[in-house]
PDB file of C-alpha atoms in Angstrom:
ATOM      1  CA  UNK A  17     -19.906 -39.822  15.227  1.00 60.00           C
ATOM      2  CA  UNK A  18     -19.186 -36.193  14.399  1.00 61.00           C
ATOM      3  CA  UNK A  19     -21.014 -33.297  15.993  1.00 73.00           C
ATOM      4  CA  UNK A  20     -20.773 -29.636  15.086  1.00 82.00           C
ATOM      5  CA  UNK A  21     -22.422 -26.923  17.129  1.00 91.00           C
ATOM      6  CA  UNK A  22     -22.974 -23.300  16.078  1.00 94.00           C
ATOM      7  CA  UNK A  23     -21.519 -20.898  18.652  1.00 95.00           C
ATOM      8  CA  UNK A  24     -22.912 -17.411  18.015  1.00 96.00           C
ATOM      9  CA  UNK A  25     -21.567 -14.151  19.355  1.00 97.00           C
ATOM     10  CA  UNK A  26     -24.283 -11.572  19.972  1.00 96.00           C
ATOM     11  CA  UNK A  27     -24.491  -8.011  21.216  1.00 93.00           C
ATOM     12  CA  UNK A  28     -27.094  -8.809  23.917  1.00 96.00           C
ATOM     13  CA  UNK A  29     -27.110 -12.472  24.959  1.00 97.00           C
ATOM     14  CA  UNK A  30     -30.019 -12.088  27.388  1.00 97.00           C
ATOM     15  CA  UNK A  31     -32.241 -10.734  24.586  1.00 97.00           C
ATOM     16  CA  UNK A  32     -30.904 -13.338  22.147  1.00 97.00           C
ATOM     17  CA  UNK A  33     -31.863 -16.195  24.462  1.00 97.00           C
ATOM     18  CA  UNK A  34     -35.384 -14.759  24.709  1.00 97.00           C
ATOM     19  CA  UNK A  35     -35.582 -14.308  20.917  1.00 98.00           C
ATOM     20  CA  UNK A  36     -34.387 -17.839  20.086  1.00 97.00           C
ATOM     21  CA  UNK A  37     -36.929 -19.237  22.569  1.00 97.00           C
ATOM     22  CA  UNK A  38     -39.792 -17.261  20.999  1.00 97.00           C
ATOM     23  CA  UNK A  39     -38.690 -17.706  17.378  1.00 97.00           C
ATOM     24  CA  UNK A  40     -37.406 -21.289  17.308  1.00 96.00           C
ATOM     25  CA  UNK A  41     -38.611 -22.874  20.548  1.00 96.00           C
ATOM     26  CA  UNK A  42     -35.089 -22.929  21.993  1.00 97.00           C
ATOM     27  CA  UNK A  43     -34.645 -23.967  25.591  1.00 97.00           C
ATOM     28  CA  UNK A  44     -31.640 -23.226  27.724  1.00 97.00           C
ATOM     29  CA  UNK A  45     -29.777 -26.354  28.844  1.00 96.00           C
ATOM     30  CA  UNK A  46     -26.892 -26.678  31.245  1.00 87.00           C
ATOM     31  CA  UNK A  47     -25.252 -23.871  33.143  1.00 87.00           C
ATOM     32  CA  UNK A  48     -25.021 -20.289  31.954  1.00 94.00           C
ATOM     33  CA  UNK A  49     -21.743 -18.534  32.693  1.00 95.00           C
ATOM     34  CA  UNK A  50     -21.981 -14.823  33.425  1.00 95.00           C
ATOM     35  CA  UNK A  51     -19.602 -12.227  34.746  1.00 91.00           C
ATOM     36  CA  UNK A  52     -20.541  -8.619  35.435  1.00 89.00           C
ATOM     37  CA  UNK A  53     -23.816  -9.025  33.522  1.00 89.00           C
ATOM     38  CA  UNK A  54     -22.080 -10.371  30.414  1.00 94.00           C
ATOM     39  CA  UNK A  55     -22.897 -13.894  29.233  1.00 97.00           C
ATOM     40  CA  UNK A  56     -19.669 -15.779  28.574  1.00 96.00           C
ATOM     41  CA  UNK A  57     -21.470 -18.974  27.593  1.00 96.00           C
ATOM     42  CA  UNK A  58     -25.029 -20.249  27.298  1.00 97.00           C
ATOM     43  CA  UNK A  59     -26.142 -23.560  25.818  1.00 97.00           C
ATOM     44  CA  UNK A  60     -29.505 -23.776  24.069  1.00 97.00           C
ATOM     45  CA  UNK A  61     -31.291 -26.637  22.386  1.00 96.00           C
ATOM     46  CA  UNK A  62     -33.655 -26.364  19.423  1.00 96.00           C
ATOM     47  CA  UNK A  63     -35.534 -29.659  19.025  1.00 93.00           C
ATOM     48  CA  UNK A  64     -32.500 -31.467  20.463  1.00 93.00           C
ATOM     49  CA  UNK A  65     -29.929 -29.641  18.300  1.00 93.00           C
ATOM     50  CA  UNK A  66     -27.362 -27.644  20.279  1.00 94.00           C
ATOM     51  CA  UNK A  67     -26.738 -23.919  19.877  1.00 95.00           C
ATOM     52  CA  UNK A  68     -24.173 -22.067  21.973  1.00 96.00           C
ATOM     53  CA  UNK A  69     -23.943 -18.305  22.347  1.00 96.00           C
ATOM     54  CA  UNK A  70     -22.151 -15.583  24.216  1.00 97.00           C
ATOM     55  CA  UNK A  71     -21.961 -11.836  24.445  1.00 97.00           C
ATOM     56  CA  UNK A  72     -19.156 -10.082  22.604  1.00 96.00           C
ATOM     57  CA  UNK A  73     -15.718 -10.411  24.177  1.00 94.00           C
ATOM     58  CA  UNK A  74     -13.369  -8.320  22.072  1.00 93.00           C
ATOM     59  CA  UNK A  75     -10.460  -9.322  24.271  1.00 93.00           C
ATOM     60  CA  UNK A  76     -10.991 -12.906  23.008  1.00 90.00           C
ATOM     61  CA  UNK A  77     -11.700 -11.964  19.404  1.00 92.00           C
ATOM     62  CA  UNK A  78     -15.465 -12.509  19.733  1.00 93.00           C
ATOM     63  CA  UNK A  79     -17.295  -9.839  17.725  1.00 95.00           C
ATOM     64  CA  UNK A  80     -21.023  -9.703  16.993  1.00 95.00           C
ATOM     65  CA  UNK A  81     -22.499  -8.970  13.552  1.00 95.00           C
ATOM     66  CA  UNK A  82     -24.139  -5.847  15.011  1.00 90.00           C
ATOM     67  CA  UNK A  83     -20.693  -4.447  15.773  1.00 93.00           C
ATOM     68  CA  UNK A  84     -19.123  -5.575  12.496  1.00 94.00           C
ATOM     69  CA  UNK A  85     -22.050  -4.300  10.430  1.00 93.00           C
ATOM     70  CA  UNK A  86     -22.698  -7.638   8.699  1.00 92.00           C
ATOM     71  CA  UNK A  87     -23.126 -11.353   9.289  1.00 90.00           C
ATOM     72  CA  UNK A  88     -20.067 -13.530   8.924  1.00 86.00           C
ATOM     73  CA  UNK A  89     -21.930 -16.798   8.310  1.00 87.00           C
ATOM     74  CA  UNK A  90     -25.346 -18.443   8.346  1.00 92.00           C
ATOM     75  CA  UNK A  91     -27.140 -21.001  10.470  1.00 94.00           C
ATOM     76  CA  UNK A  92     -29.208 -23.703   8.734  1.00 94.00           C
ATOM     77  CA  UNK A  93     -32.235 -25.004  10.636  1.00 94.00           C
ATOM     78  CA  UNK A  94     -34.399 -27.876   9.389  1.00 94.00           C
ATOM     79  CA  UNK A  95     -37.923 -27.903  10.826  1.00 93.00           C
ATOM     80  CA  UNK A  96     -41.178 -29.784  10.315  1.00 92.00           C
ATOM     81  CA  UNK A  97     -43.064 -26.786   8.909  1.00 94.00           C
ATOM     82  CA  UNK A  98     -40.901 -24.059   7.384  1.00 95.00           C
ATOM     83  CA  UNK A  99     -43.784 -21.643   6.804  1.00 96.00           C
ATOM     84  CA  UNK A 100     -44.923 -21.752  10.439  1.00 96.00           C
ATOM     85  CA  UNK A 101     -41.362 -21.537  11.804  1.00 96.00           C
ATOM     86  CA  UNK A 102     -40.515 -18.657   9.463  1.00 97.00           C
ATOM     87  CA  UNK A 103     -43.644 -16.724  10.448  1.00 97.00           C
ATOM     88  CA  UNK A 104     -42.954 -17.323  14.152  1.00 97.00           C
ATOM     89  CA  UNK A 105     -39.376 -15.992  13.755  1.00 97.00           C
ATOM     90  CA  UNK A 106     -40.568 -12.893  11.889  1.00 98.00           C
ATOM     91  CA  UNK A 107     -43.249 -12.285  14.536  1.00 97.00           C
ATOM     92  CA  UNK A 108     -40.521 -12.537  17.198  1.00 97.00           C
ATOM     93  CA  UNK A 109     -38.454  -9.827  15.466  1.00 97.00           C
ATOM     94  CA  UNK A 110     -36.467 -11.413  12.628  1.00 97.00           C
ATOM     95  CA  UNK A 111     -36.075  -9.498   9.354  1.00 96.00           C
ATOM     96  CA  UNK A 112     -37.289 -11.076   6.121  1.00 97.00           C
ATOM     97  CA  UNK A 113     -34.549 -11.822   3.600  1.00 96.00           C
ATOM     98  CA  UNK A 114     -36.219 -14.329   1.261  1.00 97.00           C
ATOM     99  CA  UNK A 115     -39.717 -15.682   1.878  1.00 97.00           C
ATOM    100  CA  UNK A 116     -40.086 -19.484   1.956  1.00 97.00           C
ATOM    101  CA  UNK A 117     -40.347 -21.068  -1.484  1.00 97.00           C
ATOM    102  CA  UNK A 118     -39.833 -24.480  -3.046  1.00 96.00           C
ATOM    103  CA  UNK A 119     -36.189 -24.876  -4.028  1.00 93.00           C
ATOM    104  CA  UNK A 120     -35.207 -28.283  -5.343  1.00 92.00           C
ATOM    105  CA  UNK A 121     -36.087 -30.935  -2.794  1.00 94.00           C
ATOM    106  CA  UNK A 122     -36.652 -28.429   0.022  1.00 94.00           C
ATOM    107  CA  UNK A 123     -38.925 -25.562   0.895  1.00 96.00           C
ATOM    108  CA  UNK A 124     -36.708 -22.866   2.427  1.00 96.00           C
ATOM    109  CA  UNK A 125     -36.613 -19.244   3.431  1.00 97.00           C
ATOM    110  CA  UNK A 126     -33.914 -16.872   4.664  1.00 97.00           C
ATOM    111  CA  UNK A 127     -34.104 -14.320   7.469  1.00 97.00           C
ATOM    112  CA  UNK A 128     -31.837 -12.258   9.704  1.00 96.00           C
ATOM    113  CA  UNK A 129     -32.287 -12.418  13.460  1.00 96.00           C
ATOM    114  CA  UNK A 130     -32.287  -9.218  15.533  1.00 96.00           C
ATOM    115  CA  UNK A 131     -28.608  -9.839  16.359  1.00 95.00           C
ATOM    116  CA  UNK A 132     -27.425  -9.864  12.737  1.00 95.00           C
ATOM    117  CA  UNK A 133     -27.121 -13.622  12.173  1.00 95.00           C
ATOM    118  CA  UNK A 134     -28.510 -15.062   8.922  1.00 96.00           C
ATOM    119  CA  UNK A 135     -30.701 -18.157   9.133  1.00 96.00           C
ATOM    120  CA  UNK A 136     -31.919 -20.472   6.393  1.00 96.00           C
ATOM    121  CA  UNK A 137     -34.967 -22.390   7.578  1.00 96.00           C
ATOM    122  CA  UNK A 138     -36.014 -25.392   5.538  1.00 95.00           C
ATOM    123  CA  UNK A 139     -38.263 -28.430   5.347  1.00 94.00           C
ATOM    124  CA  UNK A 140     -37.749 -31.306   2.918  1.00 93.00           C
ATOM    125  CA  UNK A 141     -40.507 -31.308   0.258  1.00 91.00           C
ATOM    126  CA  UNK A 142     -43.169 -33.802   1.266  1.00 80.00           C
ATOM    127  CA  UNK A 143     -42.265 -33.542   4.962  1.00 64.00           C
ATOM    128  CA  UNK A 144     -44.230 -30.353   5.698  1.00 53.00           C
ATOM    129  CA  UNK A 145     -46.662 -30.867   8.551  1.00 53.00           C
ATOM    130  CA  UNK A 146     -50.289 -29.778   8.109  1.00 49.00           C
TER     131      UNK A 146
END
């Protein structure tokens, strides 16, 4: 089995953890490693899928989109109801990029979280929950 886990670098990990909880229902799992108020590692889970994050650590080459001025990648999240998840993320502070729409065999929308990371949120057509 192969597993891949997004590991995001953010400008304010404490705020990011709160945002991902409010926007995507993330819960923190495992130990959080902090030194001098800076999060070196935190493990979150979104519906069982892992997401790691840390504050910037320039000495280790870890730069946040907010510092760089742009995202360097995107995170894809599949959910049961893309419209509800998208609205919840926007209400929590995400910026609208592309509203959810039917695209091929998925309904998907794009947004940018408050920390500069791009997210595509999708639901397979026919799987949307009422």
